[in-house]
PDB file of C-alpha atoms and ligand atoms in Angstrom:
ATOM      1  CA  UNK O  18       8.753 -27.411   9.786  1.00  0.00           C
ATOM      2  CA  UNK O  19       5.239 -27.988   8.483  1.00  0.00           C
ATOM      3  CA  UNK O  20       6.300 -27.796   4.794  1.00  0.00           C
ATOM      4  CA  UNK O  21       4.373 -30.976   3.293  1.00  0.00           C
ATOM      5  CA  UNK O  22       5.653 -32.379   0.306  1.00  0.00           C
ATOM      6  CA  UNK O  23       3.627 -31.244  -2.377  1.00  0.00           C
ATOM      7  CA  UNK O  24       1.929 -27.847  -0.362  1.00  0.00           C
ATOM      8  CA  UNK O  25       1.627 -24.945  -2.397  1.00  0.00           C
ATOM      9  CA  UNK O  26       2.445 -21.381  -1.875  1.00  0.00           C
ATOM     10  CA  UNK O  27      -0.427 -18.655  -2.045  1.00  0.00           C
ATOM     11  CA  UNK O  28      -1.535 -16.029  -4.357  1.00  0.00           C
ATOM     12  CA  UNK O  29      -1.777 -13.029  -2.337  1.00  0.00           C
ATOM     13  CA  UNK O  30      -3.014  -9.712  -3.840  1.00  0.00           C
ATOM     14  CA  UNK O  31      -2.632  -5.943  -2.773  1.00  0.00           C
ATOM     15  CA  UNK O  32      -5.310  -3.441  -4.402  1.00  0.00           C
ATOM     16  CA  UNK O  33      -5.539   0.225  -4.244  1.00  0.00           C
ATOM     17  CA  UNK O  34      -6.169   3.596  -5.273  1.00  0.00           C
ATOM     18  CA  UNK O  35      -2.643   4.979  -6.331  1.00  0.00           C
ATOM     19  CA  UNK O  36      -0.982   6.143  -2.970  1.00  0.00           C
ATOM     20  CA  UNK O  37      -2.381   3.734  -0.842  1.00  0.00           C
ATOM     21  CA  UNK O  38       1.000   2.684   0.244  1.00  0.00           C
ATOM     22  CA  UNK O  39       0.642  -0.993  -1.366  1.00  0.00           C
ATOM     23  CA  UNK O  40       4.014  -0.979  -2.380  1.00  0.00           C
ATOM     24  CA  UNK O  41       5.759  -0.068   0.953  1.00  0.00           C
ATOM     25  CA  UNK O  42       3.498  -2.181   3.072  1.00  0.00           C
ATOM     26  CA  UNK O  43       4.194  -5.451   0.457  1.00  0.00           C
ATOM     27  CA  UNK O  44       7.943  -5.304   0.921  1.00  0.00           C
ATOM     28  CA  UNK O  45       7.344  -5.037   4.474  1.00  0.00           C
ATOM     29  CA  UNK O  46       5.458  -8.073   4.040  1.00  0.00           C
ATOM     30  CA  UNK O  47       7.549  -9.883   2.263  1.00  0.00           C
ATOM     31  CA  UNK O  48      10.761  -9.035   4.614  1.00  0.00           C
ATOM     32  CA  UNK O  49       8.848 -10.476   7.583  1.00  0.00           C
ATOM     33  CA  UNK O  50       7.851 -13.547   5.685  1.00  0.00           C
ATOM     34  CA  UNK O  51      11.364 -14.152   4.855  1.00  0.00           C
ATOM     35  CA  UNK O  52      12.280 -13.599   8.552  1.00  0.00           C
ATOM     36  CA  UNK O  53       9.597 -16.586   9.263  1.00  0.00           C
ATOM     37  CA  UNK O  54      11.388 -18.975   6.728  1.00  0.00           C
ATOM     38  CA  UNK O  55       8.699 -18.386   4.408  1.00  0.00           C
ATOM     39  CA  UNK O  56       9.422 -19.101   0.588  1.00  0.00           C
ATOM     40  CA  UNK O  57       7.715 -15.959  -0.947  1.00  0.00           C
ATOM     41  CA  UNK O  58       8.738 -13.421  -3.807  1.00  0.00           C
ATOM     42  CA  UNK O  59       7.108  -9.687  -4.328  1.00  0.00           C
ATOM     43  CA  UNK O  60       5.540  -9.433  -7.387  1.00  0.00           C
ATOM     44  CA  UNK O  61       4.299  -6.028  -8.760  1.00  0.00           C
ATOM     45  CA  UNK O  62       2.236  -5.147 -12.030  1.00  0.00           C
ATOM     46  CA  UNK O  63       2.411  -3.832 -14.190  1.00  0.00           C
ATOM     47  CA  UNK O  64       5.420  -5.850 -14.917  1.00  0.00           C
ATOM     48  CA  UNK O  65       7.409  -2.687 -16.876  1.00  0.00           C
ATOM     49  CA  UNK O  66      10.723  -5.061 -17.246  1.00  0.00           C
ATOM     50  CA  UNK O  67       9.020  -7.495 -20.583  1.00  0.00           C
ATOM     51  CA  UNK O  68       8.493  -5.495 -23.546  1.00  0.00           C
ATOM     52  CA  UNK O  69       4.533  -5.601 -23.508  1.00  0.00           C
ATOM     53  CA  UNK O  70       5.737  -4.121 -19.772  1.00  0.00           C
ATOM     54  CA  UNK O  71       7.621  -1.182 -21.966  1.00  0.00           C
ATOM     55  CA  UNK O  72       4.816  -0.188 -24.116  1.00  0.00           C
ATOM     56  CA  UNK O  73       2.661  -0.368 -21.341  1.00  0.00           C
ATOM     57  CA  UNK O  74       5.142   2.294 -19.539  1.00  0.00           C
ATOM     58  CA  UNK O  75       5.659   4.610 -22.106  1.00  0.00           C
ATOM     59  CA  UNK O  76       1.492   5.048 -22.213  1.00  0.00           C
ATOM     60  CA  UNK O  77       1.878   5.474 -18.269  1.00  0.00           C
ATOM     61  CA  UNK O  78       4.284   8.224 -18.918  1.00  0.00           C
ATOM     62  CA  UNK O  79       2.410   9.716 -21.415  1.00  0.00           C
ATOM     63  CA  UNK O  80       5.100   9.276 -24.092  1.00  0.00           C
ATOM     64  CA  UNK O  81       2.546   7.083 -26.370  1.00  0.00           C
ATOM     65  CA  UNK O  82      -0.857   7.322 -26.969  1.00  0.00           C
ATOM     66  CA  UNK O  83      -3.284   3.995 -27.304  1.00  0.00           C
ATOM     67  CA  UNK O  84      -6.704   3.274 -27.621  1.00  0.00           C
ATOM     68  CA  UNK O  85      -8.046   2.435 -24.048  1.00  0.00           C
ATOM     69  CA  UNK O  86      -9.220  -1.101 -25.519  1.00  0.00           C
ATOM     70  CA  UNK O  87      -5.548  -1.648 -26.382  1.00  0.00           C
ATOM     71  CA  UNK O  88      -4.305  -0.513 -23.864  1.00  0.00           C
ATOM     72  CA  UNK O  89      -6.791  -2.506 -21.436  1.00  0.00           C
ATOM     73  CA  UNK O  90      -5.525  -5.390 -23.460  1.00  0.00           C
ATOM     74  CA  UNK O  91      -1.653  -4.453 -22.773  1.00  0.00           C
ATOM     75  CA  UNK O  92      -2.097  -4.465 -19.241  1.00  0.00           C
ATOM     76  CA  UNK O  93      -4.178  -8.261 -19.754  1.00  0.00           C
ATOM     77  CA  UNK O  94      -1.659  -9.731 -21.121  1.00  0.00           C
ATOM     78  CA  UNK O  95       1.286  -8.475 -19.400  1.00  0.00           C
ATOM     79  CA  UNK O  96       0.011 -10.840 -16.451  1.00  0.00           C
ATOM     80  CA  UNK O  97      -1.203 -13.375 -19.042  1.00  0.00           C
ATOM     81  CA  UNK O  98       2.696 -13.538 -20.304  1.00  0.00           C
ATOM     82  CA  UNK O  99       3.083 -14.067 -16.388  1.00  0.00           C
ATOM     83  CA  UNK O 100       1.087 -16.765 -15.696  1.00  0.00           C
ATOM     84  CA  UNK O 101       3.283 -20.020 -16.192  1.00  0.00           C
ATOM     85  CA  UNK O 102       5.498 -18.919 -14.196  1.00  0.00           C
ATOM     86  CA  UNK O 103       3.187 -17.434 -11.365  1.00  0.00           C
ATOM     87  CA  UNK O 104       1.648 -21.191 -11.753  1.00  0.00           C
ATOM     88  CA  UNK O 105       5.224 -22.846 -11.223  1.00  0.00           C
ATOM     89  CA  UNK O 106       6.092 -20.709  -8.197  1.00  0.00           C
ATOM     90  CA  UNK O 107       2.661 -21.605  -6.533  1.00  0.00           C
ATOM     91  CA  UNK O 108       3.409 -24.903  -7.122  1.00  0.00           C
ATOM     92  CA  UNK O 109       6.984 -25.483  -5.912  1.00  0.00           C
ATOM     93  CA  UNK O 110       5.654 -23.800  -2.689  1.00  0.00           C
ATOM     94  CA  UNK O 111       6.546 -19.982  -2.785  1.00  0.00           C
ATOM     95  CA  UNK O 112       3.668 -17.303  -1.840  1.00  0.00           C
ATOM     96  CA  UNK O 113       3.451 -14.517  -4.132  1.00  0.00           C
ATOM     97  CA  UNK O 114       2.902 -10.872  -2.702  1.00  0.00           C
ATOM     98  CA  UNK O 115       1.219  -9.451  -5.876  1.00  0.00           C
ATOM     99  CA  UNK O 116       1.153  -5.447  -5.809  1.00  0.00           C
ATOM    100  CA  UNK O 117      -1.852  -5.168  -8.239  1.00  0.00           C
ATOM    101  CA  UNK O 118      -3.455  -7.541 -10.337  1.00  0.00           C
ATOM    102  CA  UNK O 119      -6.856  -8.313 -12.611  1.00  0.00           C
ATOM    103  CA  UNK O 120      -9.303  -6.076 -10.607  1.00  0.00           C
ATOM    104  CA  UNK O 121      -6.938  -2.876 -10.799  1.00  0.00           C
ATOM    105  CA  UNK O 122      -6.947  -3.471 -14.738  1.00  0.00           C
ATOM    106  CA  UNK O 123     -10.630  -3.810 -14.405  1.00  0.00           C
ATOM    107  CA  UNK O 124     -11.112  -0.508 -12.368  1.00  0.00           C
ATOM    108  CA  UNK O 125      -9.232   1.692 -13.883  1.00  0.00           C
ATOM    109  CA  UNK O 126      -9.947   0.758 -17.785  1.00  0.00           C
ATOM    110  CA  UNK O 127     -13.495   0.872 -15.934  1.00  0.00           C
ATOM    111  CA  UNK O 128     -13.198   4.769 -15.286  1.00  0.00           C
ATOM    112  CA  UNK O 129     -12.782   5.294 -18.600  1.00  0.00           C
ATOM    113  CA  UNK O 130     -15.930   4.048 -19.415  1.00  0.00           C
ATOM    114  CA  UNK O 131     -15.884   1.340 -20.705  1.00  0.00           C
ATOM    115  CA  UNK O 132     -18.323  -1.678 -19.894  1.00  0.00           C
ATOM    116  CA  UNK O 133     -17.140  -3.732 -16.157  1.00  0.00           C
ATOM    117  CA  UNK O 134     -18.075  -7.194 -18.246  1.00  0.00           C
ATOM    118  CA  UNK O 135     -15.825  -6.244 -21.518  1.00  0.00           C
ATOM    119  CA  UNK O 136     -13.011  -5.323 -18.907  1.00  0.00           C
ATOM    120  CA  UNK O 137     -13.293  -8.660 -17.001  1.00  0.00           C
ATOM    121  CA  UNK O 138     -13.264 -10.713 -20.013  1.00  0.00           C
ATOM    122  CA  UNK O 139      -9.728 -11.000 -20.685  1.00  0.00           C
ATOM    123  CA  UNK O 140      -8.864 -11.936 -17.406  1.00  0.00           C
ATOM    124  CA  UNK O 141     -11.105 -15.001 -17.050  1.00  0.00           C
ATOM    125  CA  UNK O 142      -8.570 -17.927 -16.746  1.00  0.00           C
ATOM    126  CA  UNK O 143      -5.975 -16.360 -14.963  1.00  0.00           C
ATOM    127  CA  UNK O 144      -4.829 -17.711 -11.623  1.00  0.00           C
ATOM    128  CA  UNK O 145      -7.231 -16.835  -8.998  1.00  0.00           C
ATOM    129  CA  UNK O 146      -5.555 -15.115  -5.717  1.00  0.00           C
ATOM    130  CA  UNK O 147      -6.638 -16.787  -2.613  1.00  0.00           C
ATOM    131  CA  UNK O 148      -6.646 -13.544  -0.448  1.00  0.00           C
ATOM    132  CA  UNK O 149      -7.161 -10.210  -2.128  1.00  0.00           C
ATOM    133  CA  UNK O 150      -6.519  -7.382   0.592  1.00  0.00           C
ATOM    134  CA  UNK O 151      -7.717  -3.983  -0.271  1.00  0.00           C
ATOM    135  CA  UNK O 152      -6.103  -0.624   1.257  1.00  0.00           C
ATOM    136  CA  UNK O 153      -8.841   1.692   1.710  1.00  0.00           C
ATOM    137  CA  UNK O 154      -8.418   5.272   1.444  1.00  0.00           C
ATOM    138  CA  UNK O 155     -10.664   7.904   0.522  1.00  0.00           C
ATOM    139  CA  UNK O 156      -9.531   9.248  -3.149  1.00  0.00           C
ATOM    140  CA  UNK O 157      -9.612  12.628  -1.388  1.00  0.00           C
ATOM    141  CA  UNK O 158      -7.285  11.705   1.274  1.00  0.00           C
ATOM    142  CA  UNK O 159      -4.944   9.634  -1.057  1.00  0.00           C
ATOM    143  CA  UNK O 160      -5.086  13.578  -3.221  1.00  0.00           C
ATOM    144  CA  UNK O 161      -3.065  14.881  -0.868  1.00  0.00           C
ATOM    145  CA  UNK O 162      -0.460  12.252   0.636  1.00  0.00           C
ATOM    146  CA  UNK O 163       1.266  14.676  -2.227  1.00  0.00           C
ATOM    147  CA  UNK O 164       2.559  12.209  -4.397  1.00  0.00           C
ATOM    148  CA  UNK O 165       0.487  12.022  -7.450  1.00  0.00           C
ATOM    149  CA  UNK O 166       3.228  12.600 -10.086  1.00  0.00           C
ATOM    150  CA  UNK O 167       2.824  12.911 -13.929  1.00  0.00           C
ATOM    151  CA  UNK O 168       2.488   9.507 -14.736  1.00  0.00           C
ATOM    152  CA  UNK O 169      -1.482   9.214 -16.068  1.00  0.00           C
ATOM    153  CA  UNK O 170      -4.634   8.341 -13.950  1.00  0.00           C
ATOM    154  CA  UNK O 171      -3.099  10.013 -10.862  1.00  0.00           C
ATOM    155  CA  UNK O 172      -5.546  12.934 -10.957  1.00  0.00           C
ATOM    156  CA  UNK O 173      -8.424  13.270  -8.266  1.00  0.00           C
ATOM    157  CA  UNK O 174     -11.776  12.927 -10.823  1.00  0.00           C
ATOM    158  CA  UNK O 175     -10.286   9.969 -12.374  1.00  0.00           C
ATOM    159  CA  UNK O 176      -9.011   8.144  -8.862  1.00  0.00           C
ATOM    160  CA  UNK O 177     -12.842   8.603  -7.601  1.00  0.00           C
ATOM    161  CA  UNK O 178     -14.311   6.643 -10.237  1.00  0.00           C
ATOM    162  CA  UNK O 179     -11.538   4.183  -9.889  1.00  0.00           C
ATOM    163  CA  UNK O 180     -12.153   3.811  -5.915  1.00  0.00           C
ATOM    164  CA  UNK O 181     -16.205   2.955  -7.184  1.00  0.00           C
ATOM    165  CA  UNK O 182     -15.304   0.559  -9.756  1.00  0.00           C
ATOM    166  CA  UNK O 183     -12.877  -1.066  -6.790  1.00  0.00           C
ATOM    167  CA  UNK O 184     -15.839  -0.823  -4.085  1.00  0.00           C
ATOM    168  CA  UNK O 185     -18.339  -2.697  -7.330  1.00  0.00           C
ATOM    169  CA  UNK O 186     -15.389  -5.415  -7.951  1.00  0.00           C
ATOM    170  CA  UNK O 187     -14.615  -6.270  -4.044  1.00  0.00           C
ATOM    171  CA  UNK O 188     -17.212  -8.991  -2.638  1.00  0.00           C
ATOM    172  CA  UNK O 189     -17.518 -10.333   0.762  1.00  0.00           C
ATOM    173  CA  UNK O 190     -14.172 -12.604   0.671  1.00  0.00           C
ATOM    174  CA  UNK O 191     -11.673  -9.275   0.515  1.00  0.00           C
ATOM    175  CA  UNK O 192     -10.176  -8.565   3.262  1.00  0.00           C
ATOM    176  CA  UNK O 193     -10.781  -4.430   4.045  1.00  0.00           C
ATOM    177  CA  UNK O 194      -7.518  -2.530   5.733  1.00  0.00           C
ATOM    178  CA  UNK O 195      -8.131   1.021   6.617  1.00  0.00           C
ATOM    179  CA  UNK O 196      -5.094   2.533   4.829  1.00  0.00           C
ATOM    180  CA  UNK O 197      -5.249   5.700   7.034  1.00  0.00           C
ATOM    181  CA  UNK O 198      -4.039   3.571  10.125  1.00  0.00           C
ATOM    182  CA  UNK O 199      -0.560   3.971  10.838  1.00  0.00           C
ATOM    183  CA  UNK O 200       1.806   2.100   9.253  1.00  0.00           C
ATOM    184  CA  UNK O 201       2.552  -0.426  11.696  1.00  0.00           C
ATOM    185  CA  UNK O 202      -1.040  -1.253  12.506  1.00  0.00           C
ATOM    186  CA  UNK O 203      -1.612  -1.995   8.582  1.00  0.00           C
ATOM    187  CA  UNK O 204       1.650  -3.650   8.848  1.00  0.00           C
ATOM    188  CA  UNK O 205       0.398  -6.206  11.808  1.00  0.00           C
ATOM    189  CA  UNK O 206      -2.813  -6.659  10.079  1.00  0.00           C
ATOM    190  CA  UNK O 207      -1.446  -7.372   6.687  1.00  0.00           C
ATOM    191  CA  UNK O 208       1.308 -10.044   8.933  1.00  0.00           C
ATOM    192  CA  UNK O 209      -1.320 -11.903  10.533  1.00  0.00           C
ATOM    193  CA  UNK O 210      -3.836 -12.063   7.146  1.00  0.00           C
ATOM    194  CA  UNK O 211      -0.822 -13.188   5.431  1.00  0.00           C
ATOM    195  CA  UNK O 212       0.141 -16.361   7.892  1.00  0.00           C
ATOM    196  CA  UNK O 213      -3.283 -17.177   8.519  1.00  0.00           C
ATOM    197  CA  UNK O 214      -3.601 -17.511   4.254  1.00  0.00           C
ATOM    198  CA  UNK O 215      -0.472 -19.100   3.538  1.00  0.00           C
ATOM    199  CA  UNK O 216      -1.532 -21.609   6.202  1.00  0.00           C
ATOM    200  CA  UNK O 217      -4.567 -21.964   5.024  1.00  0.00           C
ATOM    201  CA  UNK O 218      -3.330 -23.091   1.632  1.00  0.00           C
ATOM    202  CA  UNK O 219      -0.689 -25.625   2.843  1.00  0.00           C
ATOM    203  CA  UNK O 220      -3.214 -27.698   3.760  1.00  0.00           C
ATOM    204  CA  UNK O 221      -4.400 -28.594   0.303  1.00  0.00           C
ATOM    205  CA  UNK O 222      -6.379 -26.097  -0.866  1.00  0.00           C
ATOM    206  CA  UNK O 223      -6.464 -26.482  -4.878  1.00  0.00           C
ATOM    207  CA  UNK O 224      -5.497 -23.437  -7.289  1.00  0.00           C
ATOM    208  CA  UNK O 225      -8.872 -21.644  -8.989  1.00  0.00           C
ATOM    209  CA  UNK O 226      -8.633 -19.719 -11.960  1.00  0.00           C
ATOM    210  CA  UNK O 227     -10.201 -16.159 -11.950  1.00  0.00           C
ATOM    211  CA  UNK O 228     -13.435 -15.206 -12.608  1.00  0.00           C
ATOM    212  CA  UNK O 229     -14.479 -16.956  -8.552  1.00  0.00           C
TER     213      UNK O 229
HETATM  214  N1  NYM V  23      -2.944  -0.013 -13.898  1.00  0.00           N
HETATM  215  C1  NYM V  23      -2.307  -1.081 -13.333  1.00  0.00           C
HETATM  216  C2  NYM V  23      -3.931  -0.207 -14.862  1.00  0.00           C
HETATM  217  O1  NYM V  23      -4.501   0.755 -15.369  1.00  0.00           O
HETATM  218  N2  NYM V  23      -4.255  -1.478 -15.228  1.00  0.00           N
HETATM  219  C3  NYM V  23      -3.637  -2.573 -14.709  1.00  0.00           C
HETATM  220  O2  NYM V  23      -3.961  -3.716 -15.074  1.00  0.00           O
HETATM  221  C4  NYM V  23      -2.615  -2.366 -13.708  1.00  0.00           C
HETATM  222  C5  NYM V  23      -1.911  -3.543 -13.117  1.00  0.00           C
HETATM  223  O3  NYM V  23      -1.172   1.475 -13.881  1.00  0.00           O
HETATM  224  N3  NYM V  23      -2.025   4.063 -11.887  1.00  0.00           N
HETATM  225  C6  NYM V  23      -2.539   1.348 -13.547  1.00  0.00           C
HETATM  226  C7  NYM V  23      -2.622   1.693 -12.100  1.00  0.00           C
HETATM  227  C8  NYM V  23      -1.512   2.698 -11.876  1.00  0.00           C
HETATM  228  C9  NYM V  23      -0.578   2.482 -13.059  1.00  0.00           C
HETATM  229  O4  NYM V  23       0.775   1.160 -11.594  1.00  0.00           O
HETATM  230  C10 NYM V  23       0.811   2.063 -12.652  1.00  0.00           C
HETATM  231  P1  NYM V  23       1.900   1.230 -10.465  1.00  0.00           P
HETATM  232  O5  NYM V  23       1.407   0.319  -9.374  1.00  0.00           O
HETATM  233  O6  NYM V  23       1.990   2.672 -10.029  1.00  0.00           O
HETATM  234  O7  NYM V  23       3.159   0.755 -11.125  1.00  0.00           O
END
């Protein structure tokens, strides 16, 4: 019940410094929306299954080098290649769970120094999410949840300048989730954000397009 004809699904986004269990507490997410009758899909990127995805992995794993403008480009438009069909989902009515999107591109090609503005630019046009929820963890903490593997970026210096890039992207409208709380309690949290969102945008709010 309550599915108007015409209401859209939302665009919901889960950001983080790497280990702050985005990925276990979207499936979670996604299971209980399903329970609920909810149309929704998980989304993750990078997308590693299109071939921009592949290039993008092999840099991840160290197994190619790229200039970080290229590669901040790779990452761009491995959601760009996304975007029709992120639009077409919203629009038939399924919510998107979206582990990572546009601000962990900016933040992490950030860390390498180069310029916030030049990192944004790319991703103006994109859909804009209508809730982005942020797991917060200290980098320190996140160090030694022990599962940093070899993949690049998952080194202490690095994830601190990430986690100040994150705290210079986030404004007013993201919603904060200690990620040190157990599980469950991020778990409930997350739940009732979700619903309250997906609500939210069944009543006619229109799609935006990213910069907001
Ligand atoms: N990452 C992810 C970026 O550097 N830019 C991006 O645009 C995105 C989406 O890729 N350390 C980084 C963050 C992660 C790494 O992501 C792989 P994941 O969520 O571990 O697959």
């Amino acid at each position: 019940s309550g599915h108007g004809e015409g209401s859209r699904g939302s665009l919901i986004v889960l950001e983080g410094l790497d280990r702050s269990g985005k990925t276990s507490q979207s499936s979670r997410l996604v299971s209980f929306l399903e329970g609920r009758g909810v149309p929704v899909e998980t989304w993750h990127f990078p997308d590693r299954r299109t071939s921009i995805g592949g290039m993008i992995s092999s840099y991840l794993a160290n197994n190619a080098q790229l200039d970080d403008r290229a590669i901040h480009l790779l990452f761009s438009a491995n959601r760009w290649e996304k975007r029709s069909l992120m639009e077409a989902k919203l629009k038939s009515g399924t919510s998107l769970i979206v582990d990572r999107y546009s601000y962990s591109g900016v933040a992490f090609s950030a860390a390498k120094g180069l310029a916030i503005e030049w990192c944004k630019a790319p991703e103006e046009g994109l859909i804009a999410p209508d809730m982005v929820v942020y797991l917060d963890i200290l980098p320190e903490r996140a160090a030694e949840r022990g599962g940093y593997g070899n993949e690049r970026y998952e080194q202490l210096e690095f994830q601190r300048k990430v986690s100040d890039n994150y705290h210079d992207l986030s404004d007013s409208t993201w919603k904060i989730i200690d990620a040190c709380l157990p599980e469950e309690d991020i778990q409930t949290q997350l739940r009732s954000l979700a619903l309250e969102c997906i609500t939210g945008c069944r009543s006619g709010k229109p799609l935006s397009t990213l910069w907001l």
